[in-house]
Coordinates of C-alpha atoms in Angstrom, one line a residue:
X1 CA -53.2 17.2 14.1
X2 CA -51.1 15.0 11.8
X3 CA -49.0 12.1 13.1
X4 CA -45.6 13.1 14.3
X5 CA -42.5 13.8 12.3
X6 CA -39.5 11.9 13.7
X7 CA -35.7 12.5 13.3
X8 CA -33.2 9.8 14.2
X9 CA -30.6 11.2 16.6
X10 CA -27.1 9.7 16.6
X11 CA -25.0 8.8 19.6
X12 CA -21.2 8.6 19.3
X13 CA -18.8 8.1 22.2
X14 CA -21.7 8.3 24.6
X15 CA -22.8 11.8 23.4
X16 CA -25.5 13.0 21.1
X17 CA -23.8 13.9 17.8
X18 CA -24.3 17.4 16.3
X19 CA -25.8 15.8 13.2
X20 CA -28.9 15.2 15.4
X21 CA -29.4 19.0 15.6
X22 CA -29.2 19.3 11.8
X23 CA -31.9 16.7 11.3
X24 CA -34.3 18.7 13.6
X25 CA -33.9 21.7 11.2
X26 CA -35.1 19.4 8.4
X27 CA -37.9 18.1 10.4
X28 CA -39.1 21.4 11.7
X29 CA -40.0 22.6 8.2
X30 CA -42.0 19.5 7.6
X31 CA -43.7 19.4 11.0
X32 CA -44.8 23.1 10.6
X33 CA -46.2 22.4 7.1
X34 CA -48.2 19.5 8.5
X35 CA -49.2 21.1 11.8
X36 CA -47.6 18.1 13.5
X37 CA -45.3 17.6 16.6
X38 CA -41.6 17.2 15.9
X39 CA -39.8 14.4 17.8
X40 CA -36.3 13.1 18.0
X41 CA -35.6 9.4 18.6
X42 CA -32.5 8.3 20.5
X43 CA -31.2 4.8 20.8
X44 CA -28.1 4.6 23.1
X45 CA -26.7 3.8 26.5
X46 CA -26.6 6.3 29.3
X47 CA -28.1 9.1 27.2
X48 CA -31.4 9.9 29.0
X49 CA -29.9 13.0 30.7
X50 CA -28.8 14.4 27.4
X51 CA -32.1 14.1 25.6
X52 CA -33.6 17.4 26.9
X53 CA -30.8 19.3 25.1
X54 CA -32.6 18.7 21.8
X55 CA -35.6 20.8 22.8
X56 CA -33.5 24.0 22.2
X57 CA -33.1 22.9 18.6
X58 CA -36.8 22.3 17.8
X59 CA -37.8 18.9 19.4
X60 CA -41.3 18.9 20.9
X61 CA -40.7 15.3 22.1
X62 CA -37.8 13.0 22.6
X63 CA -38.2 9.2 22.5
X64 CA -35.4 7.5 24.3
X65 CA -34.5 3.8 24.2
X66 CA -31.7 3.5 26.7
X67 CA -30.0 0.2 27.5
X68 CA -26.4 -1.1 28.1
X69 CA -26.6 -3.2 24.9
X70 CA -26.6 0.1 22.9
X71 CA -23.3 1.3 24.1
X72 CA -21.7 0.4 20.8
X73 CA -23.6 0.9 17.6
X74 CA -25.2 -2.4 16.3
X75 CA -27.5 -2.0 13.4
X76 CA -29.5 -5.2 14.0
X77 CA -30.7 -4.4 17.5
X78 CA -31.1 -0.7 16.7
X79 CA -33.3 -1.4 13.7
X80 CA -35.3 -3.9 15.7
X81 CA -35.9 -1.4 18.5
X82 CA -36.9 1.3 16.1
X83 CA -39.3 -1.0 14.4
X84 CA -41.1 -1.6 17.7
X85 CA -41.2 2.1 18.5
X86 CA -42.7 2.8 15.1
X87 CA -45.3 0.1 15.6
X88 CA -46.3 1.6 19.0
X89 CA -46.2 5.4 18.2
X90 CA -46.9 5.4 14.5
X91 CA -45.1 8.5 13.1
X92 CA -45.8 9.8 9.6
X93 CA -42.2 10.6 8.6
X94 CA -38.8 9.4 9.8
X95 CA -35.6 11.3 8.7
X96 CA -32.1 10.1 9.3
X97 CA -28.7 11.4 8.3
X98 CA -26.8 9.7 5.5
X99 CA -23.9 9.0 7.8
X100 CA -22.4 5.5 8.3
X101 CA -24.9 4.8 11.0
X102 CA -27.9 6.1 9.0
X103 CA -26.9 4.4 5.8
X104 CA -26.6 1.1 7.7
X105 CA -29.7 1.1 10.0
X106 CA -32.3 2.7 7.7
X107 CA -32.3 0.0 5.0
X108 CA -32.5 -2.7 7.6
X109 CA -35.4 -0.8 9.2
X110 CA -37.1 -0.4 5.9
X111 CA -36.9 -4.1 5.2
X112 CA -38.2 -4.9 8.7
X113 CA -41.4 -2.8 8.5
X114 CA -42.0 -2.9 4.8
X115 CA -41.7 0.8 4.2
X116 CA -40.0 2.6 1.3
X117 CA -36.8 4.5 1.8
X118 CA -35.3 7.4 -0.3
X119 CA -31.6 7.9 0.2
X120 CA -29.4 11.0 -0.1
X121 CA -32.1 13.5 -0.4
X122 CA -31.1 17.1 -1.1
X123 CA -34.6 18.7 -0.5
X124 CA -37.7 17.8 1.4
X125 CA -41.1 19.3 1.2
X126 CA -44.8 18.6 1.9
X127 CA -47.2 18.3 -1.1
X128 CA -50.0 20.8 -0.4
X129 CA -52.8 18.6 -1.8
X130 CA -51.9 15.1 -0.7
X131 CA -49.9 16.1 2.4
X132 CA -47.3 13.5 1.4
X133 CA -43.6 13.9 1.7
X134 CA -41.8 15.1 -1.5
X135 CA -38.2 13.7 -1.5
X136 CA -35.8 15.2 -4.0
X137 CA -32.6 13.4 -4.8
X138 CA -30.2 13.1 -7.7
X139 CA -30.8 10.5 -10.3
X140 CA -29.2 9.2 -13.6
X141 CA -25.7 9.8 -12.3
X142 CA -26.6 13.2 -10.9
X143 CA -27.7 14.6 -14.2
X144 CA -31.3 15.1 -13.1
X145 CA -33.1 15.8 -9.8
X146 CA -36.0 13.4 -9.1
X147 CA -39.0 14.2 -6.9
X148 CA -40.2 11.0 -5.1
X149 CA -43.3 10.2 -3.1
X150 CA -43.4 7.0 -1.1
X151 CA -46.5 4.8 -1.5
X152 CA -47.7 2.3 1.0
X153 CA -47.6 2.3 4.7
X154 CA -46.1 5.0 6.9
X155 CA -43.6 6.2 8.0
X156 CA -42.2 7.8 4.9
X157 CA -38.5 7.4 5.4
X158 CA -35.5 9.1 3.9
X159 CA -31.9 10.0 4.6
X160 CA -30.4 13.5 4.0
X161 CA -26.7 14.4 3.6
X162 CA -24.9 15.5 6.8
X163 CA -23.9 19.2 6.7
X164 CA -26.6 20.0 4.1
X165 CA -28.5 22.2 6.5
X166 CA -27.5 24.3 9.5
X167 CA -29.2 23.6 12.9
X168 CA -31.8 26.1 14.1
X169 CA -30.6 28.8 16.4
X170 CA -30.9 27.3 19.9
X171 CA -33.7 28.5 22.1
X172 CA -32.8 27.7 25.7
X173 CA -36.4 28.5 26.9
X174 CA -37.9 25.6 25.0
X175 CA -38.8 22.4 26.8
X176 CA -39.8 19.0 25.4
X177 CA -41.6 15.9 26.6
X178 CA -39.3 12.8 27.1
X179 CA -40.8 9.4 26.5
X180 CA -38.8 6.4 27.6
X181 CA -39.1 3.2 25.6
X182 CA -38.0 -0.1 27.2
X183 CA -37.1 -2.6 24.5
X184 CA -38.1 -6.2 24.9
X185 CA -35.2 -8.5 26.0
X186 CA -35.3 -10.4 22.7
X187 CA -34.8 -7.2 20.8
X188 CA -31.4 -6.7 22.5
X189 CA -29.9 -10.0 21.3
X190 CA -27.4 -9.0 18.6
X191 CA -25.8 -11.2 16.0
X192 CA -22.9 -8.7 15.9
X193 CA -19.8 -8.8 18.1
X194 CA -18.2 -5.5 18.8
X195 CA -14.4 -5.8 18.6
X196 CA -13.0 -2.3 18.7
X197 CA -13.4 1.2 17.4
X198 CA -10.7 2.9 15.3
X199 CA -11.0 6.6 14.6
X200 CA -10.4 7.8 11.0
X201 CA -7.0 9.2 10.6
X202 CA -7.1 12.5 8.7
X203 CA -4.8 15.5 8.3
X204 CA -6.1 19.0 9.0
X205 CA -9.7 20.0 9.6
X206 CA -12.3 17.7 7.9
X207 CA -14.0 19.5 5.0
X208 CA -17.5 19.2 6.5
X209 CA -16.4 20.7 9.8
X210 CA -14.6 23.8 8.3
X211 CA -16.2 27.2 8.8
X212 CA -14.2 28.5 5.8
X213 CA -13.7 26.6 2.5
X214 CA -11.5 27.7 -0.3
X215 CA -12.6 25.7 -3.3
X216 CA -11.3 25.5 -6.9
X217 CA -12.4 24.1 -10.2
X218 CA -11.2 23.7 -13.8
X219 CA -10.7 27.4 -14.1
X220 CA -7.5 27.1 -12.0
X221 CA -6.0 25.7 -15.2
X222 CA -3.4 23.3 -13.7
X223 CA -2.3 21.5 -10.5
X224 CA 0.4 24.0 -9.6
X225 CA -2.2 26.9 -9.6
X226 CA -4.6 24.7 -7.7
X227 CA -2.1 24.2 -4.9
X228 CA -2.2 27.9 -4.2
X229 CA -5.6 27.5 -2.8
X230 CA -4.0 25.7 0.2
X231 CA -2.0 28.9 1.0
X232 CA -5.2 30.9 1.2
X233 CA -6.9 28.2 3.2
X234 CA -4.1 28.1 5.8
X235 CA -4.1 31.9 6.1
X236 CA -7.9 31.9 6.7
X237 CA -7.9 28.8 9.0
X238 CA -10.0 26.9 6.5
X239 CA -10.0 23.8 4.3
X240 CA -9.6 23.3 0.6
X241 CA -12.5 22.0 -1.5
X242 CA -12.8 21.1 -5.2
X243 CA -15.2 20.6 -8.0
X244 CA -15.6 17.1 -9.5
X245 CA -13.7 18.2 -12.6
X246 CA -10.7 19.3 -10.5
X247 CA -10.7 15.9 -8.7
X248 CA -11.0 14.0 -12.0
X249 CA -8.0 16.0 -13.3
X250 CA -6.0 14.8 -10.3
X251 CA -5.5 18.3 -8.8
X252 CA -7.2 17.4 -5.6
X253 CA -8.1 14.2 -3.7
X254 CA -11.7 12.8 -3.7
X255 CA -12.0 13.7 0.0
X256 CA -12.0 17.4 -1.1
X257 CA -14.8 17.0 -3.6
X258 CA -17.9 19.1 -3.0
X259 CA -21.2 18.2 -4.6
X260 CA -23.7 15.4 -5.0
X261 CA -20.9 12.9 -5.8
X262 CA -18.7 14.3 -3.0
X263 CA -19.5 16.1 0.3
X264 CA -22.3 18.5 1.2
X265 CA -20.9 21.5 3.2
X266 CA -22.4 24.4 5.1
X267 CA -19.5 26.7 6.0
X268 CA -19.9 30.3 7.0
X269 CA -17.8 31.3 4.0
X270 CA -17.4 29.5 0.7
X271 CA -14.8 30.9 -1.7
X272 CA -15.1 29.5 -5.2
X273 CA -12.3 30.1 -7.7
X274 CA -12.8 29.0 -11.3
X275 CA -15.9 26.9 -10.6
X276 CA -18.6 27.2 -13.2
X277 CA -21.3 25.8 -10.9
X278 CA -22.8 22.6 -12.3
X279 CA -26.0 21.6 -10.6
X280 CA -24.2 18.8 -8.8
X281 CA -21.7 21.2 -7.2
X282 CA -24.2 23.8 -6.3
X283 CA -26.4 21.2 -4.5
X284 CA -23.4 20.4 -2.3
X285 CA -22.5 24.0 -1.2
X286 CA -25.6 26.2 -1.6
X287 CA -26.3 26.0 2.1
X288 CA -23.2 28.1 2.9
X289 CA -23.8 31.3 4.8
X290 CA -21.8 33.5 2.4
X291 CA -20.7 32.5 -1.1
X292 CA -18.1 34.4 -3.0
X293 CA -17.5 33.2 -6.6
X294 CA -14.8 34.2 -9.0
X295 CA -15.2 33.3 -12.7
X296 CA -14.3 34.7 -16.1
X297 CA -17.7 33.7 -17.5
X298 CA -20.4 36.3 -16.7
X299 CA -23.0 33.6 -17.3
X300 CA -21.5 31.1 -14.9
X301 CA -24.3 29.3 -13.0
X302 CA -22.5 29.7 -9.7
X303 CA -23.1 33.5 -9.9
X304 CA -26.9 32.8 -9.4
X305 CA -26.3 31.5 -5.9
X306 CA -23.3 33.8 -5.0
X307 CA -23.6 36.6 -2.5
X308 CA -20.7 38.2 -4.2
X309 CA -19.9 37.5 -7.8
X310 CA -16.6 38.6 -9.2
X311 CA -16.0 38.4 -13.0
X312 CA -12.3 38.0 -13.5
X313 CA -9.3 35.7 -13.7
X314 CA -9.3 33.2 -10.8
X315 CA -5.5 33.2 -10.4
X316 CA -5.2 37.0 -10.4
X317 CA -8.0 37.3 -7.8
X318 CA -6.5 34.5 -5.7
X319 CA -3.1 36.1 -5.7
X320 CA -4.5 39.5 -4.8
X321 CA -6.5 38.0 -1.9
X322 CA -3.5 36.1 -0.5
X323 CA -1.4 39.3 -0.5
X324 CA -4.2 41.3 1.2
X325 CA -4.7 38.7 3.9
X326 CA -0.9 38.6 4.6
X327 CA -0.8 42.3 4.8
X328 CA -3.8 42.4 7.2
X329 CA -2.1 39.8 9.4
X330 CA 1.2 41.6 9.3
X331 CA 3.0 38.7 7.5
X332 CA 4.7 41.0 5.0

């Protein structure tokens, strides 16, 4: 049996963050291809009792480093602890999320242990012949997709975008082995002083948490037309997304941008109006459960990933859908 595949769980506010379950979905595919156990690694304070919850989402093992010093995230002592755990247990692959925590701790860990690191991967697979990890990520400004193999010592390390894959359906009957790791005292001496935590202030539901996204592109023609997407999003209880072109034109803020240079999203429903479907955009939304695309061009690339492709004028279709939803809800 191959060495273990690890995913790095995240702890926020004393709880295991949902992104930890997404990572297990990534890891499960790789572990199955290698015939290897899948493990989740948690570094936090007071989280031992929560570790077993990850079994339902695919974890065969959970490694827990639990100490008061981990109450607030500190990248230096987290990376030092992970380095010691890797040295002891020798996993073959380590996957983290490209969140603020992941983007901070993984480069420090890579430097500590002398392993390569591939950031912001959009696809992961196992090479059949070499059994090495193939890490796919955008390159040259997002114009090409590069397949990368990491040479040198294991683990092969990478980060993947949050919300780029849905967690596995939970199986409450699954159990996992929990292995506790006690960090050496010197590993817990941080150079960082925690001052306070301030939550990000945002209006409405964050794009990556929305179950319904109404998205628009250049085909909306102008800012006034683009604003109508907000009306449909409100009616459906969703959020507004945008293509890079719509953001560049000033019709939507960068926070709404979907794609490799924006956010990766996995809503239950993705409505795309006037979006042609550049590879960068499709990479950020192709994980949606259901994709409905409206475009005048019958050859629009987005139609290749759409569950329902509608050839027609985006504004005409948008207006008709708004009226239909209002009628259904008894608002007219």
